[in-house]
Amino acid sequence: MSEKKELTCIGCPMGCQMEVTMENGVIRSISGATCKKGEIYAAKEVVDPRRIITSIIPVDGGIYAMAPVKTATDIPKDAIRRCMECLKTIRVGAPVSIGQVIVADLGGTGVALIATRDIPKR
Amino acid sequence: MIEKNLVIIGGGPAGLAAAVAAVDEGERDILILERDAVLGGILNQCIHNGFGLHTFKEELTGPEYSARYVRQVEERKIEAKLDTMVIDLSKERVVTAINETDGLIQIQAKAVILAMGCRERPRGALNIPGARPAGIFSAGTAQRFVNIEGYMPGREIVILGSGDIGLIMARRLTLEGAKVRMVCEIMPYSGGLKRNIVQCLDDYGIPLRLSHTVTKIHGKDRVEGVSVAAVDENRLPIPGTEEFVPCDTLLLSVGLIPENELSRKAGVAISQKTQGAVVDESLETSVPGIFAAGNVLHVHDLVDHVSTEAELAGKNAVRFIRGLDKGPAVVMVETGFGVRYTVPSTIHPAAATSITTIRFRTDNVYKDAYLTVLLDGERVQHLKKRILTPGEMEEVLIPAKWLLTRPGLQKITIRVDKE
Ligand SMILES: Cc1cc2nc3c(=O)[nH]c(=O)nc-3n(C[C@H](O)[C@H](O)[C@H](O)COP(=O)(O)OP(=O)(O)OC[C@H]3O[C@@H](n4cnc5c(N)ncnc54)[C@H](O)[C@@H]3O)c2cc1C
Ligand code: SF4
């Protein structure tokens, strides 16, 4: 079964519109890329798109009400919603330190959630 | 009056990098003045990733990037006064500031570095008809609400302007559960990075309406919706294309302006094009001993460039304090076809480092064009560029030997050639 996917390259401001043709989950062809960088991006993006997620969580007793956090590495794009739901249930107490692991495995992705700023005690 | 060798106004990425570079150049008598309660500047509220790829070869969030510089400042035991607002600067380099513990303070500085950053263009500059109901925010204000205070500005949102802050906020608000109806951009292209269009809009199915603007804001106490219309090539709304879009919040991401009230007080010449100071290769302004770097000089899209630029200002301020002479010869940097501005706008060949970086922006999108550099009309560079866009800062590198082998050189021209 063949399938076509359209995507925009983020490699440079050209933003080439590319079309990837897949057959049974295998890439058959990539068109529209002006350079090699685009093809490499497209190949990764259609098979395994991943993103780093950043957000905030509430802090009790800190000088700020919220602490910024990020996933330690990128997570699969289709796990983003699930992870954002998990995030809503998390609170921490001050002090928070930059790099601190807040959750070891966020939403079953195997990826940790870490703090990105020091939040000292109030 | 207190005396200091170097006073840095603003403790954002520019001020911090300038301070670190000045210490590394051998200067110890430095004071940073910051009006906020913490160092780090605007990046503290930019919690997304994508910072520092050039400087640290890894992808950091805004607070992490700032923290690296704050640590370097602390390691060097550089003095910083927080919660301290600079209210005046004279051309004799007397800095006047206020804070709660010291009251009013005056400092005579041998050199000053302006690092006050930029602020967002307010709605007033736009003139959208309609009442002024609650629910209209600049994108940066909304960013502070959401990311620092944990407060959502609204549930159904339209964003006007597709600059990076607007795009980033479209994603942030969506992830936090709001519905971003669309991003309208009056220009036929977005000023934001491609990566942000894909990862902040396309990823979440948020439409980007190019050549569209908001023509009216509806609602009396709270925004109830906006009218959106297509615009013609003169950016005027096309009658009959108006459409009502319900929303409770309008975010404006319509550009940044360098924060130069203090610079003007000191008599620093300001460029009409950048709204920042006019500077030479050492980033010295028209007032001797006053330097500028970062967003107060010209609006940057990558903080990495802010840091490198500020390091240069830090080093050169130290050279000024030591009485280094730049020599009498001055070469003008001229903007040719397609180039909106350059920083710097003059170069002293005798003081130029082995490579002088000239940063600039084009005035339009050019595809398959050439970037040309002329020295008094002689073509020394003709570089093919697949694309040049106003949204991405460009640079050309001027080797010192180009300058030194041409005594009497009058001007360097940077321009875009179609062939
Ligand atoms: C809302 C907003 C969002 C942004 N988001 C991004 C982004 O996502 N990615 C990116 O690369 N860039 C972003 N930028 C650009 C960003 O500003 C620069 O990358 C970088 O932070 C510029 O550093 P700076 O030190 O020049 O300015 P700033 O970080 O703005 O620092 C200036 C500092 O000077 C202080 N100050 C100003 N006036 C005075 C005074 N009179 N007295 C004492 N202190 C003073 C301010 O409090 C501030 O701390 C954003 C800018 C804004 C305005
Ligand atoms: S394919 Fe190459 S030219 Fe096209 S956007 Fe990607 S990096 Fe740029």
Coordinates of C-alpha atoms and ligand atoms in Angstrom, one line a residue:
Chain A
M1 CA 0.0 0.0 0.0
S2 CA 1.5 3.3 -0.9
E3 CA 0.9 6.5 1.0
K4 CA 2.1 10.2 0.5
K5 CA 3.0 12.6 3.3
E6 CA 3.6 16.3 2.9
L7 CA 5.9 18.3 5.2
T8 CA 7.9 21.5 5.4
C9 CA 11.7 21.3 5.9
I10 CA 12.9 23.4 8.9
G11 CA 16.6 23.2 7.8
C12 CA 16.8 26.8 6.5
P13 CA 14.5 29.7 5.7
M14 CA 13.8 28.2 2.2
G15 CA 11.3 26.0 3.9
C16 CA 11.0 23.5 1.0
Q17 CA 7.7 21.7 0.7
M18 CA 8.5 18.1 0.5
E19 CA 6.5 15.0 -0.4
V20 CA 7.4 11.6 1.0
T21 CA 6.0 8.5 -0.7
M22 CA 5.8 5.4 1.6
E23 CA 5.1 1.9 0.7
N24 CA 4.2 -0.5 3.6
G25 CA 5.9 1.8 6.0
V26 CA 9.1 2.0 4.0
I27 CA 10.2 5.3 2.3
R28 CA 10.2 4.9 -1.5
S29 CA 10.9 8.5 -2.6
I30 CA 11.3 12.0 -1.3
S31 CA 10.6 15.0 -3.6
G32 CA 10.8 18.7 -3.2
A33 CA 13.9 19.0 -1.1
T34 CA 16.5 21.4 -2.5
C35 CA 19.4 19.8 -0.6
K36 CA 20.4 16.7 1.2
K37 CA 19.6 18.1 4.6
G38 CA 16.0 18.2 3.7
E39 CA 15.9 14.6 2.7
I40 CA 17.5 13.5 5.9
Y41 CA 15.1 15.6 7.9
A42 CA 12.1 14.2 6.0
A43 CA 13.2 10.6 6.4
K44 CA 13.4 11.0 10.2
E45 CA 10.3 13.1 10.5
V46 CA 7.9 10.7 8.7
V47 CA 9.1 7.6 10.5
D48 CA 9.8 8.9 14.1
P49 CA 8.9 12.5 14.7
R50 CA 10.1 13.6 18.2
R51 CA 10.0 16.9 20.2
I52 CA 11.3 18.2 23.4
I53 CA 8.4 19.4 25.6
T54 CA 8.7 22.4 27.9
S55 CA 6.1 23.6 30.3
I56 CA 5.7 24.8 33.9
I57 CA 4.6 23.2 37.2
P58 CA 3.5 24.8 40.4
V59 CA 6.0 25.2 43.2
D60 CA 5.0 25.4 46.9
G61 CA 6.8 27.9 49.0
G62 CA 9.1 29.3 46.3
I63 CA 9.9 32.9 45.3
Y64 CA 7.9 32.2 42.1
A65 CA 4.7 30.3 41.8
M66 CA 5.8 28.2 38.9
A67 CA 9.0 26.4 37.9
P68 CA 9.9 25.8 34.2
V69 CA 10.5 22.2 33.2
K70 CA 11.5 20.2 30.1
T71 CA 11.8 16.6 29.0
A72 CA 15.5 15.5 29.3
T73 CA 15.5 14.4 25.7
D74 CA 12.9 14.5 22.9
I75 CA 9.8 12.3 23.2
P76 CA 7.6 10.9 20.4
K77 CA 5.3 13.5 19.0
D78 CA 2.2 11.4 19.6
A79 CA 3.1 11.2 23.3
I80 CA 2.9 15.0 23.8
R81 CA -0.8 15.1 24.8
R82 CA -0.4 12.3 27.2
C83 CA 2.6 13.9 28.8
M84 CA 0.9 17.3 29.1
E85 CA -2.0 15.5 31.0
C86 CA 0.6 13.9 33.4
L87 CA 2.2 17.3 33.9
K88 CA -1.0 18.8 35.2
T89 CA -0.9 16.4 38.2
I90 CA 2.6 17.4 39.3
R91 CA 3.6 19.8 42.1
V92 CA 6.9 20.3 43.8
G93 CA 8.1 22.0 47.0
A94 CA 10.8 24.7 47.0
P95 CA 13.7 24.9 46.7
V96 CA 13.9 23.6 43.1
S97 CA 17.3 23.5 41.5
I98 CA 18.2 23.6 37.8
G99 CA 18.6 20.1 36.4
Q100 CA 16.7 18.5 39.2
V101 CA 14.8 15.4 38.2
I102 CA 11.1 16.0 38.9
V103 CA 9.7 12.8 37.5
A104 CA 12.0 9.9 36.4
D105 CA 9.6 8.6 33.7
L106 CA 7.1 11.0 32.2
G107 CA 4.0 9.3 31.0
G108 CA 5.6 6.0 30.2
T109 CA 8.0 7.5 27.7
G110 CA 11.1 6.5 29.7
V111 CA 12.2 10.1 29.6
A112 CA 12.7 12.2 32.7
L113 CA 11.2 15.6 33.4
I114 CA 13.7 18.1 34.7
A115 CA 13.6 21.6 36.2
T116 CA 15.2 24.4 34.1
R117 CA 15.5 27.1 36.7
D118 CA 16.5 27.5 40.3
I119 CA 13.5 28.5 42.4
P120 CA 14.8 29.3 46.0
K121 CA 12.6 29.1 49.1
R122 CA 10.5 32.2 49.8
Chain B
M1 CA 29.6 60.4 43.9
I2 CA 30.7 56.8 43.5
E3 CA 33.4 56.1 40.9
K4 CA 33.6 53.0 38.7
N5 CA 35.6 52.0 35.7
L6 CA 32.8 50.2 33.9
V7 CA 29.1 50.5 34.5
I8 CA 26.8 48.1 32.6
I9 CA 23.1 49.0 32.4
G10 CA 20.9 45.9 32.2
G11 CA 21.6 42.4 33.5
G12 CA 20.2 40.3 30.6
P13 CA 22.3 38.1 28.3
A14 CA 24.0 41.2 26.8
G15 CA 25.0 42.8 30.1
L16 CA 26.2 39.5 31.6
A17 CA 28.3 38.5 28.6
A18 CA 29.8 42.0 28.4
A19 CA 30.7 41.9 32.1
V20 CA 32.3 38.4 31.8
A21 CA 34.4 39.5 28.8
A22 CA 35.5 42.7 30.6
V23 CA 36.8 40.7 33.5
D24 CA 38.5 38.3 31.2
E25 CA 40.2 41.3 29.5
G26 CA 41.6 42.2 33.0
E27 CA 39.1 44.8 34.3
R28 CA 38.0 44.3 37.9
D29 CA 36.1 47.5 38.7
I30 CA 32.7 46.7 37.2
L31 CA 29.1 47.3 38.3
I32 CA 26.0 45.8 36.7
L33 CA 22.7 47.7 37.3
E34 CA 19.5 45.7 36.8
R35 CA 15.9 46.9 37.5
D36 CA 14.6 43.4 38.0
A37 CA 14.9 41.3 41.2
V38 CA 17.1 38.7 39.3
L39 CA 19.7 38.7 36.6
G40 CA 19.0 37.0 33.3
G41 CA 16.7 39.4 31.5
I42 CA 13.8 38.5 29.3
L43 CA 15.1 34.9 28.8
N44 CA 13.8 34.0 32.2
Q45 CA 10.3 33.9 30.7
C46 CA 11.3 32.2 27.5
I47 CA 11.0 28.6 28.8
H48 CA 11.1 26.9 25.4
N49 CA 14.1 25.2 24.1
G50 CA 16.3 26.2 21.1
F51 CA 18.8 28.6 22.7
G52 CA 22.6 28.2 22.7
L53 CA 23.1 25.9 19.8
H54 CA 26.0 28.2 18.6
T55 CA 27.5 29.1 22.0
F56 CA 27.2 25.9 23.9
K57 CA 26.6 23.4 21.1
E58 CA 23.5 22.1 22.9
E59 CA 19.9 23.1 22.9
L60 CA 19.0 24.9 26.1
T61 CA 15.8 26.7 27.3
G62 CA 15.9 30.4 28.0
P63 CA 16.3 30.2 31.8
E64 CA 19.1 27.6 31.3
Y65 CA 21.0 29.8 28.9
S66 CA 20.7 32.8 31.2
A67 CA 21.8 30.7 34.2
R68 CA 25.0 29.7 32.5
Y69 CA 26.0 33.4 32.2
V70 CA 24.7 34.2 35.7
R71 CA 27.0 31.5 37.0
Q72 CA 30.0 33.0 35.1
V73 CA 29.2 36.4 36.6
E74 CA 29.0 34.9 40.1
E75 CA 32.3 32.9 39.7
R76 CA 34.0 36.2 38.8
K77 CA 32.5 37.9 41.7
I78 CA 31.2 40.8 39.6
E79 CA 29.2 43.3 41.6
A80 CA 25.5 43.6 40.5
K81 CA 22.9 45.8 42.1
L82 CA 19.4 44.3 41.6
D83 CA 16.0 46.1 41.9
T84 CA 17.9 49.1 40.7
M85 CA 16.5 51.3 38.0
V86 CA 18.8 53.6 36.0
I87 CA 16.9 56.8 35.4
D88 CA 19.5 59.0 33.8
L89 CA 22.7 58.9 31.9
S90 CA 24.8 62.0 30.9
K91 CA 27.3 62.3 28.1
E92 CA 30.0 62.8 30.7
R93 CA 29.0 59.2 31.8
V94 CA 27.3 60.0 35.0
V95 CA 24.8 57.2 35.7
T96 CA 21.9 58.0 38.0
A97 CA 19.9 55.1 39.5
I98 CA 17.4 54.4 42.3
N99 CA 16.7 51.5 44.6
E100 CA 15.1 50.9 48.0
T101 CA 18.3 50.5 50.0
D102 CA 20.5 53.1 48.6
G103 CA 17.9 55.6 47.5
L104 CA 19.3 57.8 44.7
I105 CA 22.8 57.0 43.6
Q106 CA 25.1 58.7 41.1
I107 CA 28.1 57.0 39.6
Q108 CA 30.9 58.5 37.5
A109 CA 31.9 55.8 35.1
K110 CA 35.0 55.7 32.8
A111 CA 33.0 53.6 30.4
V112 CA 29.3 52.6 30.1
I113 CA 27.8 49.7 28.3
L114 CA 24.1 50.0 27.3
A115 CA 22.4 46.6 27.6
M116 CA 18.8 47.5 28.3
G117 CA 17.3 45.2 25.7
C118 CA 14.1 45.9 23.9
R119 CA 10.4 46.3 24.5
E120 CA 7.3 45.2 22.6
R121 CA 5.6 47.6 20.2
P122 CA 2.3 48.5 21.9
R123 CA -1.2 48.3 20.4
G124 CA -1.3 52.1 20.1
A125 CA 1.2 51.9 17.3
L126 CA -1.3 49.9 15.3
N127 CA -4.6 51.8 15.4
I128 CA -7.1 48.9 15.2
P129 CA -10.6 50.4 15.5
G130 CA -13.0 49.2 18.2
A131 CA -13.3 49.7 22.0
R132 CA -10.5 48.7 24.3
P133 CA -12.0 45.7 26.1
A134 CA -10.1 43.4 28.5
G135 CA -8.3 40.5 26.7
I136 CA -5.8 42.3 24.6
F137 CA -2.2 41.5 25.5
S138 CA 1.2 41.8 23.9
A139 CA 2.6 38.3 23.3
G140 CA 5.5 39.0 25.7
T141 CA 3.1 40.0 28.5
A142 CA 1.1 36.9 27.9
Q143 CA 4.4 34.9 28.0
R144 CA 5.2 36.3 31.5
F145 CA 1.7 35.6 32.7
V146 CA 1.7 32.0 31.6
N147 CA 5.3 31.0 32.2
I148 CA 6.2 32.9 35.4
E149 CA 2.9 33.5 37.1
G150 CA 1.1 30.4 35.8
Y151 CA -2.0 32.4 34.8
M152 CA -3.8 31.9 31.4
P153 CA -4.8 35.1 29.6
G154 CA -7.8 33.4 27.9
R155 CA -9.3 30.3 26.3
E156 CA -9.9 31.2 22.7
I157 CA -7.2 33.1 21.1
V158 CA -6.3 35.0 17.9
I159 CA -2.7 36.1 17.5
L160 CA -1.8 39.1 15.3
G161 CA 1.8 39.0 14.0
S162 CA 3.8 35.9 13.2
G163 CA 7.1 37.0 14.9
D164 CA 8.8 34.3 16.9
I165 CA 7.3 35.3 20.2
G166 CA 3.8 35.0 18.7
L167 CA 4.5 31.6 17.3
I168 CA 6.0 30.3 20.5
M169 CA 3.0 31.6 22.4
A170 CA 0.6 29.8 20.0
R171 CA 2.2 26.5 21.0
R172 CA 2.4 27.4 24.7
L173 CA -1.2 28.3 25.0
T174 CA -2.3 25.3 23.0
L175 CA -0.3 22.9 25.2
E176 CA -1.9 24.6 28.3
G177 CA -5.4 23.8 26.9
A178 CA -6.4 27.0 25.1
K179 CA -7.7 27.0 21.5
V180 CA -5.6 29.2 19.2
R181 CA -7.9 30.0 16.3
M182 CA -5.3 31.5 13.9
V183 CA -2.2 33.6 13.5
C184 CA -2.7 36.6 11.2
E185 CA 0.3 38.1 9.4
I186 CA -0.1 41.3 7.4
M187 CA 3.0 40.6 5.3
P188 CA 3.0 37.9 2.6
Y189 CA 5.8 36.1 4.6
S190 CA 6.3 35.3 8.2
G191 CA 9.0 37.1 10.2
G192 CA 9.4 34.0 12.4
L193 CA 11.8 31.1 12.0
K194 CA 10.7 28.2 9.7
R195 CA 11.3 25.8 12.6
N196 CA 8.8 27.8 14.8
I197 CA 6.2 27.8 12.0
V198 CA 6.4 24.0 11.7
Q199 CA 6.8 23.1 15.3
C200 CA 4.5 25.7 16.9
L201 CA 1.7 26.0 14.3
D202 CA 1.7 23.0 11.9
D203 CA 2.3 20.5 14.7
Y204 CA -1.0 21.6 16.3
G205 CA -2.9 22.4 13.2
I206 CA -3.0 26.2 13.9
P207 CA -3.7 28.1 10.6
L208 CA -1.3 30.9 9.6
R209 CA -3.1 33.5 7.5
L210 CA -0.5 35.4 5.5
S211 CA -1.5 38.8 4.0
H212 CA -4.3 39.1 6.6
T213 CA -4.9 41.5 9.4
V214 CA -7.3 42.3 12.2
T215 CA -9.5 45.2 11.2
K216 CA -11.8 45.4 14.2
I217 CA -12.0 44.3 17.8
H218 CA -15.5 43.4 19.0
G219 CA -16.7 43.4 22.6
K220 CA -17.3 46.0 25.3
D221 CA -15.9 44.7 28.6
R222 CA -14.1 41.6 27.3
V223 CA -13.0 40.8 23.7
E224 CA -15.8 38.8 22.0
G225 CA -14.2 38.4 18.7
V226 CA -12.2 40.1 15.9
S227 CA -12.8 40.9 12.3
V228 CA -10.0 39.5 10.1
A229 CA -9.5 40.6 6.5
A230 CA -7.2 39.9 3.6
V231 CA -4.9 42.8 2.6
D232 CA -3.7 43.9 -0.9
E233 CA -0.1 44.6 -1.8
N234 CA -0.2 48.0 -0.1
R235 CA -1.3 46.2 3.1
L236 CA -4.8 47.7 3.0
P237 CA -7.8 45.5 3.8
I238 CA -9.6 44.3 0.7
P239 CA -13.4 45.1 1.1
G240 CA -15.6 42.1 1.2
T241 CA -13.0 39.7 2.6
E242 CA -13.8 40.5 6.2
E243 CA -14.7 37.6 8.4
F244 CA -15.8 37.5 12.1
V245 CA -13.6 35.2 14.3
P246 CA -15.0 34.6 17.8
C247 CA -12.3 34.7 20.6
D248 CA -11.9 36.1 24.1
T249 CA -8.2 37.1 23.7
L250 CA -6.1 38.9 21.1
L251 CA -2.4 38.6 21.4
L252 CA -0.2 41.2 19.6
S253 CA 3.2 40.1 18.4
V254 CA 4.0 43.0 16.1
G255 CA 7.6 43.7 16.7
L256 CA 10.2 44.8 19.2
I257 CA 11.8 48.3 19.7
P258 CA 15.2 48.8 21.3
E259 CA 14.8 50.5 24.7
N260 CA 16.7 53.8 24.2
E261 CA 15.3 56.5 26.4
L262 CA 18.5 56.6 28.5
S263 CA 20.7 56.6 25.4
R264 CA 18.8 59.6 24.0
K265 CA 19.3 61.4 27.4
A266 CA 23.0 61.0 27.0
G267 CA 22.9 62.4 23.4
V268 CA 23.7 59.1 21.7
A269 CA 22.9 59.2 18.0
I270 CA 20.1 56.8 17.2
S271 CA 19.6 55.1 13.8
Q272 CA 16.2 55.7 12.2
K273 CA 16.3 52.2 10.8
T274 CA 17.3 50.1 13.8
Q275 CA 16.0 52.5 16.5
G276 CA 19.3 51.6 18.2
A277 CA 22.5 53.5 18.6
V278 CA 24.8 54.2 15.6
V279 CA 28.1 52.4 16.4
D280 CA 31.5 51.8 15.0
E281 CA 33.4 48.5 14.9
S282 CA 34.1 48.5 18.6
L283 CA 30.3 49.0 19.3
E284 CA 31.1 52.5 20.6
T285 CA 28.2 55.0 20.1
S286 CA 28.5 58.6 19.0
V287 CA 29.3 59.5 22.6
P288 CA 32.9 58.5 23.6
G289 CA 33.1 55.8 26.2
I290 CA 29.4 54.7 25.8
F291 CA 29.0 51.3 24.1
A292 CA 25.9 49.3 23.2
A293 CA 25.2 45.6 22.6
G294 CA 22.3 43.2 22.4
N295 CA 18.7 44.1 21.7
V296 CA 19.2 47.7 22.7
L297 CA 21.5 48.0 19.7
H298 CA 19.4 46.1 17.2
V299 CA 16.7 43.4 17.6
H300 CA 18.3 40.0 17.4
D301 CA 16.5 36.7 16.8
L302 CA 19.3 34.5 18.3
V303 CA 20.5 35.1 21.7
D304 CA 23.9 33.5 20.8
H305 CA 24.6 36.5 18.6
V306 CA 23.6 38.8 21.5
S307 CA 26.3 37.2 23.6
T308 CA 29.1 37.4 21.0
E309 CA 28.2 41.0 20.3
A310 CA 28.2 41.9 24.0
E311 CA 31.6 40.2 24.5
L312 CA 33.0 42.5 21.9
A313 CA 31.5 45.5 23.7
G314 CA 32.9 44.4 27.0
K315 CA 36.5 44.0 25.6
N316 CA 36.4 47.3 23.8
A317 CA 35.1 49.2 26.8
V318 CA 38.2 47.9 28.7
R319 CA 40.4 49.1 25.8
F320 CA 38.7 52.5 26.0
I321 CA 39.3 52.7 29.8
R322 CA 43.0 52.0 29.1
G323 CA 43.1 54.8 26.6
L324 CA 43.6 52.9 23.4
D325 CA 43.5 55.1 20.3
K326 CA 41.6 54.0 17.3
G327 CA 43.5 56.2 14.8
P328 CA 42.1 58.9 12.6
A329 CA 41.0 56.9 9.6
V330 CA 37.3 56.0 9.4
V331 CA 35.7 53.8 6.7
M332 CA 31.9 54.2 6.2
V333 CA 29.7 51.1 5.8
E334 CA 27.1 51.8 3.2
T335 CA 23.8 50.0 2.7
G336 CA 23.3 49.2 -1.0
F337 CA 20.3 47.6 -2.7
G338 CA 18.3 45.2 -0.6
V339 CA 20.1 46.0 2.7
R340 CA 18.0 47.8 5.3
Y341 CA 20.8 48.5 7.9
T342 CA 24.2 47.4 9.0
V343 CA 25.8 47.2 12.5
P344 CA 28.4 48.7 12.7
S345 CA 28.0 51.7 10.4
T346 CA 31.7 52.8 10.5
I347 CA 35.0 51.0 10.9
H348 CA 38.4 52.3 12.1
P349 CA 40.9 50.2 10.1
A350 CA 43.7 50.8 12.7
A351 CA 41.5 49.4 15.5
A352 CA 39.8 46.6 13.6
T353 CA 40.4 43.0 14.9
S354 CA 41.5 40.3 12.5
I355 CA 37.9 39.8 11.4
T356 CA 35.2 42.5 11.7
T357 CA 31.6 41.1 11.6
I358 CA 29.1 43.3 9.9
R359 CA 25.5 42.2 10.8
F360 CA 22.6 43.3 8.8
R361 CA 19.0 42.6 7.6
T362 CA 17.6 42.6 4.1
D363 CA 14.5 44.7 3.3
N364 CA 12.7 41.8 1.5
V365 CA 12.8 38.1 0.7
Y366 CA 15.4 37.4 -2.1
K367 CA 15.8 34.0 -3.6
D368 CA 18.9 32.8 -5.5
A369 CA 20.5 36.2 -5.1
Y370 CA 24.1 37.2 -4.4
L371 CA 25.5 39.0 -1.4
T372 CA 28.0 41.5 -2.7
V373 CA 30.7 43.4 -0.8
L374 CA 32.4 46.4 -2.5
L375 CA 35.5 48.3 -1.3
D376 CA 35.3 51.8 -2.8
G377 CA 33.5 50.2 -5.7
E378 CA 35.8 47.2 -6.2
R379 CA 33.9 43.9 -5.8
V380 CA 35.7 41.7 -3.2
Q381 CA 32.8 39.3 -2.4
H382 CA 30.0 37.9 -4.5
L383 CA 28.4 35.1 -2.6
K384 CA 25.4 33.0 -3.9
K385 CA 22.6 32.8 -1.4
R386 CA 19.7 30.5 -1.9
I387 CA 17.5 32.7 0.3
L388 CA 17.8 36.0 2.2
T389 CA 14.9 37.1 4.4
P390 CA 14.3 40.0 6.7
G391 CA 13.5 37.5 9.5
E392 CA 17.0 36.2 9.7
M393 CA 20.0 38.4 10.5
E394 CA 22.8 38.0 8.0
E395 CA 26.5 38.8 8.4
V396 CA 29.6 39.4 6.3
L397 CA 33.1 39.1 7.6
I398 CA 35.6 41.7 6.8
P399 CA 39.2 40.5 7.2
A400 CA 41.6 43.2 8.5
K401 CA 43.9 42.7 5.5
W402 CA 41.2 44.1 3.2
L403 CA 41.3 47.3 5.2
L404 CA 45.1 47.5 5.9
T405 CA 46.1 46.9 2.2
R406 CA 43.9 49.8 1.1
P407 CA 45.1 53.0 2.8
G408 CA 42.7 55.8 2.1
L409 CA 39.7 53.4 1.8
Q410 CA 36.5 55.5 2.1
K411 CA 33.6 53.1 2.1
I412 CA 32.5 49.4 2.2
T413 CA 29.2 48.7 0.4
I414 CA 27.0 45.7 1.2
R415 CA 24.3 45.0 -1.2
V416 CA 22.1 42.3 -2.7
D417 CA 22.6 41.5 -6.4
K418 CA 20.1 39.5 -8.5
E419 CA 22.9 38.1 -10.6
Ligands
LIG1 C1 9.0 39.1 25.1 C2 10.2 38.7 24.4 C3 10.4 37.3 24.1 C4 11.6 36.9 23.5 N1 11.7 35.6 23.1 C5 12.9 35.2 22.5 C6 13.1 33.8 22.2 O1 12.2 33.0 22.4 N2 14.3 33.5 21.6 C7 15.3 34.4 21.4 O2 16.4 34.0 20.9 N3 15.1 35.6 21.7 C8 13.9 36.1 22.2 N4 13.7 37.4 22.5 C9 14.8 38.2 22.2 C10 15.7 38.3 23.5 O3 15.3 39.5 24.1 C11 17.1 38.2 23.2 O4 17.5 37.0 22.6 C12 18.0 38.5 24.5 O5 17.3 38.2 25.6 C13 18.5 39.9 24.4 O6 19.3 40.1 25.5 P1 19.5 41.6 26.0 O7 20.4 41.4 27.2 O8 19.9 42.4 24.9 O9 18.1 42.0 26.5 P2 17.1 41.6 27.7 O10 17.2 40.1 28.0 O11 15.8 42.2 27.5 O12 17.8 42.3 29.0 C14 17.8 43.7 29.2 C15 17.8 43.9 30.7 O13 18.0 45.3 31.0 C16 17.2 45.6 32.1 N5 16.9 47.1 32.0 C17 16.3 47.7 31.0 N6 16.3 49.0 31.3 C18 16.8 49.2 32.5 C19 17.1 50.4 33.3 N7 16.7 51.6 33.0 N8 17.7 50.2 34.5 C20 18.1 48.9 34.9 N9 17.9 47.8 34.1 C21 17.3 48.0 33.0 C22 16.0 44.8 32.0 O14 15.3 44.6 33.2 C23 16.6 43.4 31.4 O15 16.9 42.6 32.5 C24 12.6 37.8 23.2 C25 12.4 39.2 23.5 C26 11.3 39.6 24.1 C27 11.1 41.1 24.4
SF4_2 S1 15.7 21.1 1.8 FE1 17.6 22.2 2.1 S2 17.2 24.2 1.1 FE2 15.2 23.2 1.4 S3 14.6 24.1 3.4 FE3 15.6 22.1 3.8 S4 17.7 22.8 4.3 FE4 16.8 24.5 3.2

